[in-house]
Amino acid sequence: MFTQVDSSIAVESTPSWHRGVFDFPNPVNDYAARSTAGLVIALAAVSIVVNQPWLYGVLALGFVLRVAGGPRYSPFGRLAVHVIAPKVWRKEKTVPGPPKRFAQTVGLVFSGTAFVLSLVGFGLAAQIVVGALIVAAFLEFAFGICLGCIAFGYLQRAGVIPDDVCEACNDVTLFGRS
């Protein structure tokens, strides 16, 4: 399912029945990812203040869209890739895509958990979970430290994630450093 493009980056090759629909970019611009994290922080903070299930649902939906296709389906992702990264950061640093997709999946778990907690009447618990999400997103946005990417690297080193998923990801110390 993965093919080697060069000696440092393995690119996912998907079955033809869904090629293009569920592709995640590899590599990705780290500054676009950081921009998306900044937008997530803003929406998550509003979610905590408003504390309504529908807003936690919007937060979770954004993660679903980014997990499904990177920035292709996500308004935050598109804004980050096409406007914020090129016009505000004016930098590009490519990093492997699989850890970023994993990090988006972790964000989906947190935001989805907050959505469910809020639906069943545990608003304070939802706020706490989203607060933890804000901490992780802030580290990504402000310092380029991607906790999901670091976890991905450790899982790969432990053999939970096969090496061929991301050959460039084998060095945990490189993740999230800008």
CSV table of N, CA and C in Angstrom, one decimal:
chain,number,residue,atom,x,y,z
A,1,MET,N,0.8,-1.2,0.0
A,1,MET,CA,0.0,0.0,0.0
A,1,MET,C,0.9,1.3,0.0
A,2,PHE,N,2.2,1.1,0.3
A,2,PHE,CA,3.1,2.3,0.2
A,2,PHE,C,4.2,2.0,-0.8
A,3,THR,N,4.6,3.1,-1.4
A,3,THR,CA,5.7,2.9,-2.4
A,3,THR,C,6.8,3.9,-2.0
A,4,GLN,N,8.0,3.6,-2.2
A,4,GLN,CA,9.2,4.4,-1.9
A,4,GLN,C,9.4,5.4,-3.0
A,5,VAL,N,9.3,6.7,-2.7
A,5,VAL,CA,9.6,7.7,-3.7
A,5,VAL,C,11.0,8.0,-3.8
A,6,ASP,N,11.7,8.2,-2.7
A,6,ASP,CA,13.1,8.4,-2.7
A,6,ASP,C,13.6,7.8,-1.4
A,7,SER,N,14.8,8.1,-1.0
A,7,SER,CA,15.4,7.4,0.2
A,7,SER,C,14.8,7.9,1.5
A,8,SER,N,14.1,9.0,1.5
A,8,SER,CA,13.6,9.6,2.8
A,8,SER,C,12.1,9.6,3.0
A,9,ILE,N,11.3,9.5,1.9
A,9,ILE,CA,9.9,9.6,2.1
A,9,ILE,C,9.2,8.5,1.4
A,10,ALA,N,8.3,7.8,2.1
A,10,ALA,CA,7.5,6.8,1.5
A,10,ALA,C,6.1,7.4,1.3
A,11,VAL,N,5.6,7.3,0.1
A,11,VAL,CA,4.3,7.9,-0.3
A,11,VAL,C,3.3,6.8,-0.4
A,12,GLU,N,2.1,7.1,0.2
A,12,GLU,CA,1.0,6.1,0.2
A,12,GLU,C,0.5,6.0,-1.2
A,13,SER,N,0.4,4.7,-1.7
A,13,SER,CA,-0.3,4.4,-2.9
A,13,SER,C,-1.6,3.7,-2.6
A,14,THR,N,-2.7,4.3,-3.0
A,14,THR,CA,-4.0,3.8,-2.6
A,14,THR,C,-4.6,3.0,-3.6
A,15,PRO,N,-5.5,2.0,-3.2
A,15,PRO,CA,-6.2,1.3,-4.3
A,15,PRO,C,-7.0,2.2,-5.2
A,16,SER,N,-7.1,1.8,-6.4
A,16,SER,CA,-7.7,2.6,-7.4
A,16,SER,C,-9.2,3.0,-7.1
A,17,TRP,N,-9.9,2.2,-6.3
A,17,TRP,CA,-11.3,2.4,-6.1
A,17,TRP,C,-11.5,3.7,-5.2
A,18,HIS,N,-10.5,4.1,-4.5
A,18,HIS,CA,-10.7,5.4,-3.7
A,18,HIS,C,-9.5,6.3,-3.9
A,19,ARG,N,-8.7,6.1,-4.9
A,19,ARG,CA,-7.6,7.0,-5.2
A,19,ARG,C,-8.1,8.4,-5.3
A,20,GLY,N,-7.5,9.3,-4.6
A,20,GLY,CA,-7.9,10.7,-4.7
A,20,GLY,C,-8.9,11.1,-3.7
A,21,VAL,N,-9.8,10.2,-3.3
A,21,VAL,CA,-10.9,10.6,-2.4
A,21,VAL,C,-10.4,10.7,-0.9
A,22,PHE,N,-9.6,9.7,-0.5
A,22,PHE,CA,-9.1,9.7,0.9
A,22,PHE,C,-7.6,9.9,1.0
A,23,ASP,N,-7.0,10.4,-0.1
A,23,ASP,CA,-5.5,10.7,0.0
A,23,ASP,C,-5.2,11.8,1.0
A,24,PHE,N,-4.1,11.6,1.7
A,24,PHE,CA,-3.6,12.6,2.6
A,24,PHE,C,-2.3,13.0,2.0
A,25,PRO,N,-2.0,14.3,2.0
A,25,PRO,CA,-0.8,14.8,1.4
A,25,PRO,C,0.5,14.2,2.1
A,26,ASN,N,1.5,13.9,1.3
A,26,ASN,CA,2.8,13.5,1.9
A,26,ASN,C,3.9,13.8,0.9
A,27,PRO,N,4.7,14.7,1.3
A,27,PRO,CA,4.9,15.4,2.6
A,27,PRO,C,3.9,16.6,2.7
A,28,VAL,N,3.9,17.2,3.9
A,28,VAL,CA,3.0,18.4,4.1
A,28,VAL,C,3.9,19.6,4.5
A,29,ASN,N,3.3,20.7,4.3
A,29,ASN,CA,4.0,22.0,4.8
A,29,ASN,C,3.7,22.1,6.3
A,30,ASP,N,4.8,22.1,7.1
A,30,ASP,CA,4.6,22.1,8.5
A,30,ASP,C,4.0,23.5,8.9
A,31,TYR,N,4.2,24.5,8.2
A,31,TYR,CA,3.6,25.8,8.5
A,31,TYR,C,2.1,25.9,8.2
A,32,ALA,N,1.7,25.1,7.3
A,32,ALA,CA,0.2,25.0,7.0
A,32,ALA,C,-0.4,24.2,8.2
A,33,ALA,N,0.3,23.1,8.6
A,33,ALA,CA,-0.2,22.4,9.8
A,33,ALA,C,-0.3,23.2,11.0
A,34,ARG,N,0.7,24.0,11.2
A,34,ARG,CA,0.7,24.9,12.4
A,34,ARG,C,-0.4,26.0,12.3
A,35,SER,N,-0.6,26.4,11.1
A,35,SER,CA,-1.7,27.4,10.9
A,35,SER,C,-3.1,26.8,11.2
A,36,THR,N,-3.3,25.5,10.8
A,36,THR,CA,-4.5,24.8,11.1
A,36,THR,C,-4.6,24.7,12.6
A,37,ALA,N,-3.6,24.4,13.3
A,37,ALA,CA,-3.6,24.2,14.7
A,37,ALA,C,-4.0,25.6,15.4
A,38,GLY,N,-3.6,26.7,14.8
A,38,GLY,CA,-4.0,28.0,15.3
A,38,GLY,C,-5.5,28.2,15.2
A,39,LEU,N,-6.0,27.8,14.0
A,39,LEU,CA,-7.5,27.9,13.8
A,39,LEU,C,-8.3,27.0,14.7
A,40,VAL,N,-7.7,25.8,14.9
A,40,VAL,CA,-8.4,24.8,15.9
A,40,VAL,C,-8.4,25.4,17.3
A,41,ILE,N,-7.3,26.1,17.7
A,41,ILE,CA,-7.3,26.7,19.0
A,41,ILE,C,-8.5,27.7,19.1
A,42,ALA,N,-8.6,28.6,18.1
A,42,ALA,CA,-9.7,29.6,18.2
A,42,ALA,C,-11.1,28.9,18.3
A,43,LEU,N,-11.4,27.9,17.4
A,43,LEU,CA,-12.7,27.3,17.5
A,43,LEU,C,-12.8,26.5,18.8
A,44,ALA,N,-11.8,25.9,19.3
A,44,ALA,CA,-11.9,25.1,20.5
A,44,ALA,C,-12.1,26.0,21.7
A,45,ALA,N,-11.5,27.2,21.7
A,45,ALA,CA,-11.7,28.2,22.8
A,45,ALA,C,-13.2,28.7,22.8
A,46,VAL,N,-13.7,28.9,21.6
A,46,VAL,CA,-15.1,29.4,21.5
A,46,VAL,C,-16.0,28.2,22.0
A,47,SER,N,-15.6,27.0,21.6
A,47,SER,CA,-16.4,25.8,22.1
A,47,SER,C,-16.5,25.7,23.6
A,48,ILE,N,-15.4,26.0,24.2
A,48,ILE,CA,-15.4,25.9,25.7
A,48,ILE,C,-16.2,27.0,26.3
A,49,VAL,N,-16.2,28.2,25.7
A,49,VAL,CA,-17.0,29.3,26.3
A,49,VAL,C,-18.5,29.1,26.1
A,50,VAL,N,-18.8,28.7,24.9
A,50,VAL,CA,-20.2,28.5,24.5
A,50,VAL,C,-20.8,27.2,25.2
A,51,ASN,N,-19.9,26.2,25.2
A,51,ASN,CA,-20.3,24.9,25.8
A,51,ASN,C,-21.6,24.3,25.3
A,52,GLN,N,-21.7,24.2,24.0
A,52,GLN,CA,-22.9,23.6,23.4
A,52,GLN,C,-22.5,22.4,22.5
A,53,PRO,N,-23.3,21.3,22.5
A,53,PRO,CA,-22.9,20.2,21.7
A,53,PRO,C,-22.7,20.4,20.2
A,54,TRP,N,-23.5,21.3,19.6
A,54,TRP,CA,-23.3,21.5,18.2
A,54,TRP,C,-22.0,22.1,17.9
A,55,LEU,N,-21.4,22.9,18.8
A,55,LEU,CA,-20.1,23.5,18.5
A,55,LEU,C,-19.0,22.5,18.7
A,56,TYR,N,-19.1,21.6,19.6
A,56,TYR,CA,-18.2,20.5,19.7
A,56,TYR,C,-18.3,19.6,18.5
A,57,GLY,N,-19.5,19.5,18.0
A,57,GLY,CA,-19.7,18.7,16.8
A,57,GLY,C,-19.0,19.3,15.6
A,58,VAL,N,-19.0,20.6,15.5
A,58,VAL,CA,-18.3,21.3,14.4
A,58,VAL,C,-16.8,21.1,14.5
A,59,LEU,N,-16.3,21.2,15.7
A,59,LEU,CA,-14.9,20.9,16.0
A,59,LEU,C,-14.5,19.5,15.5
A,60,ALA,N,-15.3,18.6,15.9
A,60,ALA,CA,-15.1,17.2,15.6
A,60,ALA,C,-15.2,17.0,14.0
A,61,LEU,N,-16.2,17.6,13.4
A,61,LEU,CA,-16.3,17.5,12.0
A,61,LEU,C,-15.1,18.0,11.2
A,62,GLY,N,-14.5,19.0,11.7
A,62,GLY,CA,-13.3,19.5,11.1
A,62,GLY,C,-12.2,18.5,11.1
A,63,PHE,N,-12.0,17.8,12.2
A,63,PHE,CA,-11.0,16.7,12.3
A,63,PHE,C,-11.4,15.6,11.4
A,64,VAL,N,-12.7,15.2,11.3
A,64,VAL,CA,-13.1,14.1,10.4
A,64,VAL,C,-12.7,14.5,8.9
A,65,LEU,N,-12.9,15.7,8.6
A,65,LEU,CA,-12.6,16.2,7.2
A,65,LEU,C,-11.1,16.2,6.9
A,66,ARG,N,-10.3,16.6,7.9
A,66,ARG,CA,-8.8,16.6,7.8
A,66,ARG,C,-8.3,15.2,7.8
A,67,VAL,N,-8.8,14.3,8.6
A,67,VAL,CA,-8.4,12.9,8.6
A,67,VAL,C,-8.7,12.2,7.2
A,68,ALA,N,-9.9,12.6,6.7
A,68,ALA,CA,-10.3,12.0,5.4
A,68,ALA,C,-9.5,12.4,4.2
A,69,GLY,N,-9.1,13.6,4.2
A,69,GLY,CA,-8.3,14.0,3.0
A,69,GLY,C,-7.4,15.2,3.2
A,70,GLY,N,-6.9,15.4,4.4
A,70,GLY,CA,-6.0,16.5,4.6
A,70,GLY,C,-6.7,17.8,4.5
A,71,PRO,N,-6.1,18.8,3.8
A,71,PRO,CA,-6.8,20.1,3.7
A,71,PRO,C,-7.8,20.1,2.6
A,72,ARG,N,-7.9,19.1,1.8
A,72,ARG,CA,-8.9,19.1,0.6
A,72,ARG,C,-10.3,19.3,1.0
A,73,TYR,N,-10.8,18.7,2.1
A,73,TYR,CA,-12.2,18.8,2.5
A,73,TYR,C,-12.4,19.8,3.7
A,74,SER,N,-11.4,20.2,4.3
A,74,SER,CA,-11.5,21.0,5.5
A,74,SER,C,-11.3,22.5,5.2
A,75,PRO,N,-12.3,23.3,5.6
A,75,PRO,CA,-12.2,24.8,5.4
A,75,PRO,C,-10.9,25.3,6.1
A,76,PHE,N,-10.7,24.8,7.4
A,76,PHE,CA,-9.5,25.3,8.1
A,76,PHE,C,-8.2,24.9,7.3
A,77,GLY,N,-8.2,23.7,6.8
A,77,GLY,CA,-7.0,23.2,6.1
A,77,GLY,C,-6.8,24.0,4.8
A,78,ARG,N,-7.9,24.2,4.1
A,78,ARG,CA,-7.7,25.0,2.8
A,78,ARG,C,-7.3,26.4,3.1
A,79,LEU,N,-7.8,27.1,4.1
A,79,LEU,CA,-7.4,28.4,4.5
A,79,LEU,C,-5.9,28.4,4.9
A,80,ALA,N,-5.5,27.4,5.7
A,80,ALA,CA,-4.1,27.3,6.1
A,80,ALA,C,-3.2,27.1,4.9
A,81,VAL,N,-3.5,26.2,4.0
A,81,VAL,CA,-2.6,25.9,2.9
A,81,VAL,C,-2.6,27.0,1.9
A,82,HIS,N,-3.7,27.6,1.6
A,82,HIS,CA,-3.8,28.5,0.4
A,82,HIS,C,-3.7,30.0,0.8
A,83,VAL,N,-3.9,30.3,2.1
A,83,VAL,CA,-3.8,31.7,2.5
A,83,VAL,C,-2.8,32.0,3.6
A,84,ILE,N,-3.0,31.3,4.8
A,84,ILE,CA,-2.2,31.7,5.9
A,84,ILE,C,-0.7,31.3,5.8
A,85,ALA,N,-0.4,30.0,5.4
A,85,ALA,CA,1.0,29.6,5.3
A,85,ALA,C,1.7,30.5,4.2
A,86,PRO,N,1.2,30.6,3.0
A,86,PRO,CA,1.9,31.4,2.0
A,86,PRO,C,2.0,32.9,2.2
A,87,LYS,N,0.9,33.4,2.8
A,87,LYS,CA,0.9,34.9,3.0
A,87,LYS,C,1.3,35.4,4.3
A,88,VAL,N,1.1,34.6,5.4
A,88,VAL,CA,1.5,35.1,6.7
A,88,VAL,C,2.9,34.5,7.1
A,89,TRP,N,3.0,33.2,7.1
A,89,TRP,CA,4.3,32.6,7.5
A,89,TRP,C,5.3,32.9,6.4
A,90,ARG,N,4.9,32.7,5.2
A,90,ARG,CA,5.8,32.9,4.0
A,90,ARG,C,7.1,32.0,4.1
A,91,LYS,N,6.8,30.8,4.7
A,91,LYS,CA,7.8,29.8,4.8
A,91,LYS,C,7.2,28.4,4.4
A,92,GLU,N,8.1,27.5,4.0
A,92,GLU,CA,7.7,26.2,3.8
A,92,GLU,C,8.7,25.2,4.4
A,93,LYS,N,8.2,24.3,5.1
A,93,LYS,CA,9.1,23.2,5.7
A,93,LYS,C,8.3,21.9,5.5
A,94,THR,N,8.8,21.0,4.7
A,94,THR,CA,8.1,19.8,4.4
A,94,THR,C,8.4,18.8,5.5
A,95,VAL,N,7.3,18.1,6.0
A,95,VAL,CA,7.5,17.0,7.0
A,95,VAL,C,6.6,15.9,6.5
A,96,PRO,N,6.9,14.7,6.9
A,96,PRO,CA,6.1,13.5,6.5
A,96,PRO,C,4.6,13.6,6.8
A,97,GLY,N,3.8,13.2,5.9
A,97,GLY,CA,2.3,13.3,6.1
A,97,GLY,C,1.7,12.3,7.1
A,98,PRO,N,2.1,11.0,7.1
A,98,PRO,CA,1.5,10.0,8.0
A,98,PRO,C,1.4,10.4,9.5
A,99,PRO,N,2.5,11.0,10.1
A,99,PRO,CA,2.3,11.5,11.5
A,99,PRO,C,1.3,12.6,11.6
A,100,LYS,N,1.2,13.4,10.7
A,100,LYS,CA,0.2,14.5,10.7
A,100,LYS,C,-1.2,14.0,10.7
A,101,ARG,N,-1.4,13.0,9.8
A,101,ARG,CA,-2.7,12.4,9.7
A,101,ARG,C,-3.0,11.7,11.1
A,102,PHE,N,-2.0,11.0,11.7
A,102,PHE,CA,-2.2,10.4,13.0
A,102,PHE,C,-2.6,11.5,14.0
A,103,ALA,N,-1.9,12.6,14.0
A,103,ALA,CA,-2.2,13.7,14.9
A,103,ALA,C,-3.6,14.2,14.7
A,104,GLN,N,-4.1,14.3,13.5
A,104,GLN,CA,-5.5,14.7,13.2
A,104,GLN,C,-6.4,13.7,13.8
A,105,THR,N,-6.1,12.4,13.7
A,105,THR,CA,-6.9,11.3,14.2
A,105,THR,C,-7.0,11.5,15.8
A,106,VAL,N,-5.9,11.8,16.4
A,106,VAL,CA,-5.9,12.0,17.8
A,106,VAL,C,-6.8,13.2,18.2
A,107,GLY,N,-6.7,14.2,17.4
A,107,GLY,CA,-7.6,15.4,17.6
A,107,GLY,C,-9.1,15.0,17.4
A,108,LEU,N,-9.3,14.1,16.5
A,108,LEU,CA,-10.7,13.6,16.2
A,108,LEU,C,-11.2,12.9,17.5
A,109,VAL,N,-10.4,12.1,18.1
A,109,VAL,CA,-10.7,11.3,19.2
A,109,VAL,C,-11.1,12.3,20.4
A,110,PHE,N,-10.3,13.3,20.6
A,110,PHE,CA,-10.5,14.2,21.7
A,110,PHE,C,-11.8,15.0,21.4
A,111,SER,N,-11.9,15.6,20.2
A,111,SER,CA,-13.1,16.4,19.9
A,111,SER,C,-14.3,15.6,19.8
A,112,GLY,N,-14.2,14.4,19.3
A,112,GLY,CA,-15.4,13.5,19.3
A,112,GLY,C,-15.8,13.1,20.7
A,113,THR,N,-14.9,12.9,21.6
A,113,THR,CA,-15.2,12.6,23.0
A,113,THR,C,-15.9,13.7,23.6
A,114,ALA,N,-15.4,14.9,23.3
A,114,ALA,CA,-16.0,16.1,23.9
A,114,ALA,C,-17.5,16.3,23.4
A,115,PHE,N,-17.6,16.0,22.1
A,115,PHE,CA,-19.0,16.1,21.5
A,115,PHE,C,-20.0,15.1,22.2
A,116,VAL,N,-19.5,13.9,22.4
A,116,VAL,CA,-20.4,12.9,23.0
A,116,VAL,C,-20.6,13.3,24.5
A,117,LEU,N,-19.6,13.7,25.2
A,117,LEU,CA,-19.8,14.1,26.6
A,117,LEU,C,-20.8,15.2,26.7
A,118,SER,N,-20.7,16.2,25.8
A,118,SER,CA,-21.6,17.3,25.8
A,118,SER,C,-23.0,16.9,25.5
A,119,LEU,N,-23.2,16.0,24.6
A,119,LEU,CA,-24.5,15.4,24.2
A,119,LEU,C,-25.2,14.8,25.4
A,120,VAL,N,-24.4,14.1,26.2
A,120,VAL,CA,-25.0,13.3,27.3
A,120,VAL,C,-25.1,14.2,28.6
A,121,GLY,N,-24.7,15.5,28.5
A,121,GLY,CA,-24.9,16.4,29.6
A,121,GLY,C,-23.7,16.6,30.5
A,122,PHE,N,-22.5,16.1,30.1
A,122,PHE,CA,-21.3,16.3,30.8
A,122,PHE,C,-20.5,17.5,30.2
A,123,GLY,N,-21.1,18.7,30.3
A,123,GLY,CA,-20.4,19.8,29.7
A,123,GLY,C,-19.1,20.2,30.2
A,124,LEU,N,-18.9,20.1,31.6
A,124,LEU,CA,-17.6,20.4,32.2
A,124,LEU,C,-16.6,19.4,31.7
A,125,ALA,N,-16.9,18.1,31.6
A,125,ALA,CA,-16.0,17.1,31.1
A,125,ALA,C,-15.6,17.4,29.7
A,126,ALA,N,-16.5,17.8,28.9
A,126,ALA,CA,-16.3,18.2,27.5
A,126,ALA,C,-15.3,19.4,27.4
A,127,GLN,N,-15.5,20.4,28.3
A,127,GLN,CA,-14.6,21.5,28.3
A,127,GLN,C,-13.2,21.1,28.7
A,128,ILE,N,-13.1,20.2,29.7
A,128,ILE,CA,-11.7,19.7,30.1
A,128,ILE,C,-11.0,19.0,28.9
A,129,VAL,N,-11.7,18.1,28.2
A,129,VAL,CA,-11.2,17.4,27.1
A,129,VAL,C,-10.7,18.4,26.0
A,130,VAL,N,-11.5,19.4,25.7
A,130,VAL,CA,-11.2,20.3,24.7
A,130,VAL,C,-10.0,21.2,25.2
A,131,GLY,N,-10.0,21.5,26.5
A,131,GLY,CA,-8.8,22.2,27.1
A,131,GLY,C,-7.5,21.5,26.8
A,132,ALA,N,-7.5,20.1,26.9
A,132,ALA,CA,-6.3,19.3,26.6
A,132,ALA,C,-6.0,19.4,25.2
A,133,LEU,N,-7.0,19.4,24.3
A,133,LEU,CA,-6.8,19.6,22.9
A,133,LEU,C,-6.1,20.9,22.6
A,134,ILE,N,-6.6,22.0,23.3
A,134,ILE,CA,-6.0,23.3,23.1
A,134,ILE,C,-4.5,23.3,23.4
A,135,VAL,N,-4.2,22.6,24.5
A,135,VAL,CA,-2.7,22.6,24.9
A,135,VAL,C,-1.9,21.9,23.8
A,136,ALA,N,-2.4,20.8,23.3
A,136,ALA,CA,-1.6,20.1,22.2
A,136,ALA,C,-1.6,21.0,20.9
A,137,ALA,N,-2.7,21.6,20.6
A,137,ALA,CA,-2.7,22.5,19.4
A,137,ALA,C,-1.8,23.7,19.6
A,138,PHE,N,-1.8,24.2,20.8
A,138,PHE,CA,-0.9,25.4,21.1
A,138,PHE,C,0.6,25.0,20.9
A,139,LEU,N,1.0,23.9,21.4
A,139,LEU,CA,2.3,23.4,21.2
A,139,LEU,C,2.7,23.3,19.7
A,140,GLU,N,1.8,22.8,18.9
A,140,GLU,CA,2.0,22.7,17.5
A,140,GLU,C,2.1,24.1,16.9
A,141,PHE,N,1.1,24.9,17.2
A,141,PHE,CA,1.0,26.3,16.6
A,141,PHE,C,2.2,27.1,16.9
A,142,ALA,N,2.5,27.2,18.2
A,142,ALA,CA,3.5,28.2,18.7
A,142,ALA,C,5.0,27.7,18.5
A,143,PHE,N,5.2,26.4,18.8
A,143,PHE,CA,6.5,25.9,18.8
A,143,PHE,C,6.8,24.8,17.8
A,144,GLY,N,5.8,24.4,17.0
A,144,GLY,CA,6.1,23.3,16.0
A,144,GLY,C,6.3,22.0,16.7
A,145,ILE,N,5.8,21.8,17.9
A,145,ILE,CA,5.9,20.5,18.6
A,145,ILE,C,4.6,19.8,18.4
A,146,CYS,N,4.6,18.7,17.6
A,146,CYS,CA,3.4,18.0,17.3
A,146,CYS,C,3.4,16.7,18.2
A,147,LEU,N,2.5,16.8,19.2
A,147,LEU,CA,2.5,15.6,20.2
A,147,LEU,C,2.0,14.4,19.5
A,148,GLY,N,1.0,14.5,18.6
A,148,GLY,CA,0.6,13.3,17.8
A,148,GLY,C,1.7,12.7,17.0
A,149,CYS,N,2.5,13.6,16.4
A,149,CYS,CA,3.6,13.1,15.6
A,149,CYS,C,4.7,12.4,16.4
A,150,ILE,N,4.9,12.9,17.6
A,150,ILE,CA,5.9,12.3,18.5
A,150,ILE,C,5.3,10.9,18.9
A,151,ALA,N,4.0,10.8,19.3
A,151,ALA,CA,3.4,9.6,19.6
A,151,ALA,C,3.5,8.6,18.5
A,152,PHE,N,3.3,9.1,17.2
A,152,PHE,CA,3.4,8.2,16.0
A,152,PHE,C,4.8,7.6,16.0
A,153,GLY,N,5.8,8.4,16.2
A,153,GLY,CA,7.2,8.0,16.1
A,153,GLY,C,7.5,6.9,17.2
A,154,TYR,N,7.0,7.1,18.4
A,154,TYR,CA,7.2,6.1,19.4
A,154,TYR,C,6.5,4.8,19.1
A,155,LEU,N,5.3,4.9,18.6
A,155,LEU,CA,4.5,3.7,18.2
A,155,LEU,C,5.2,3.0,17.1
A,156,GLN,N,5.8,3.7,16.2
A,156,GLN,CA,6.5,3.1,15.1
A,156,GLN,C,7.8,2.4,15.6
A,157,ARG,N,8.5,3.1,16.5
A,157,ARG,CA,9.7,2.4,17.1
A,157,ARG,C,9.3,1.2,17.9
A,158,ALA,N,8.1,1.2,18.5
A,158,ALA,CA,7.7,0.0,19.3
A,158,ALA,C,7.1,-1.1,18.4
A,159,GLY,N,7.0,-0.8,17.1
A,159,GLY,CA,6.5,-1.9,16.2
A,159,GLY,C,5.0,-1.9,16.0
A,160,VAL,N,4.3,-1.0,16.7
A,160,VAL,CA,2.9,-0.9,16.6
A,160,VAL,C,2.5,-0.4,15.2
A,161,ILE,N,3.2,0.6,14.7
A,161,ILE,CA,3.0,1.1,13.3
A,161,ILE,C,4.2,0.6,12.5
A,162,PRO,N,3.9,-0.1,11.4
A,162,PRO,CA,5.0,-0.7,10.6
A,162,PRO,C,5.9,0.4,10.0
A,163,ASP,N,7.2,0.0,9.9
A,163,ASP,CA,8.2,1.0,9.4
A,163,ASP,C,7.9,1.5,8.0
A,164,ASP,N,7.2,0.6,7.2
A,164,ASP,CA,7.0,1.0,5.8
A,164,ASP,C,5.8,2.0,5.7
A,165,VAL,N,5.1,2.3,6.8
A,165,VAL,CA,4.1,3.4,6.7
A,165,VAL,C,4.8,4.7,6.5
A,166,CYS,N,6.0,4.9,7.1
A,166,CYS,CA,6.7,6.2,6.9
A,166,CYS,C,8.1,5.9,7.2
A,167,GLU,N,8.9,5.7,6.2
A,167,GLU,CA,10.4,5.5,6.4
A,167,GLU,C,11.0,6.7,6.9
A,168,ALA,N,10.6,7.9,6.6
A,168,ALA,CA,11.2,9.1,7.1
A,168,ALA,C,10.9,9.4,8.6
A,169,CYS,N,10.0,8.6,9.2
A,169,CYS,CA,9.5,8.8,10.5
A,169,CYS,C,10.3,8.1,11.6
A,170,ASN,N,11.3,7.3,11.2
A,170,ASN,CA,12.0,6.4,12.2
A,170,ASN,C,12.7,7.2,13.2
A,171,ASP,N,13.1,8.4,13.0
A,171,ASP,CA,13.8,9.2,14.0
A,171,ASP,C,12.9,10.1,14.8
A,172,VAL,N,12.4,9.6,16.0
A,172,VAL,CA,11.5,10.3,16.8
A,172,VAL,C,12.0,11.7,17.2
A,173,THR,N,13.3,11.9,17.3
A,173,THR,CA,13.8,13.2,17.7
A,173,THR,C,13.5,14.3,16.7
A,174,LEU,N,13.3,14.0,15.5
A,174,LEU,CA,13.0,15.0,14.5
A,174,LEU,C,11.6,15.6,14.4
A,175,PHE,N,10.7,14.9,15.0
A,175,PHE,CA,9.3,15.3,14.9
A,175,PHE,C,9.0,16.5,15.6
A,176,GLY,N,8.3,17.4,15.0
A,176,GLY,CA,7.7,18.6,15.6
A,176,GLY,C,8.8,19.7,15.8
A,177,ARG,N,10.0,19.6,15.3
A,177,ARG,CA,11.0,20.6,15.6
A,177,ARG,C,11.0,21.6,14.4
A,178,SER,N,10.9,22.8,14.7
A,178,SER,CA,10.9,23.8,13.6
A,178,SER,C,12.2,24.6,13.5
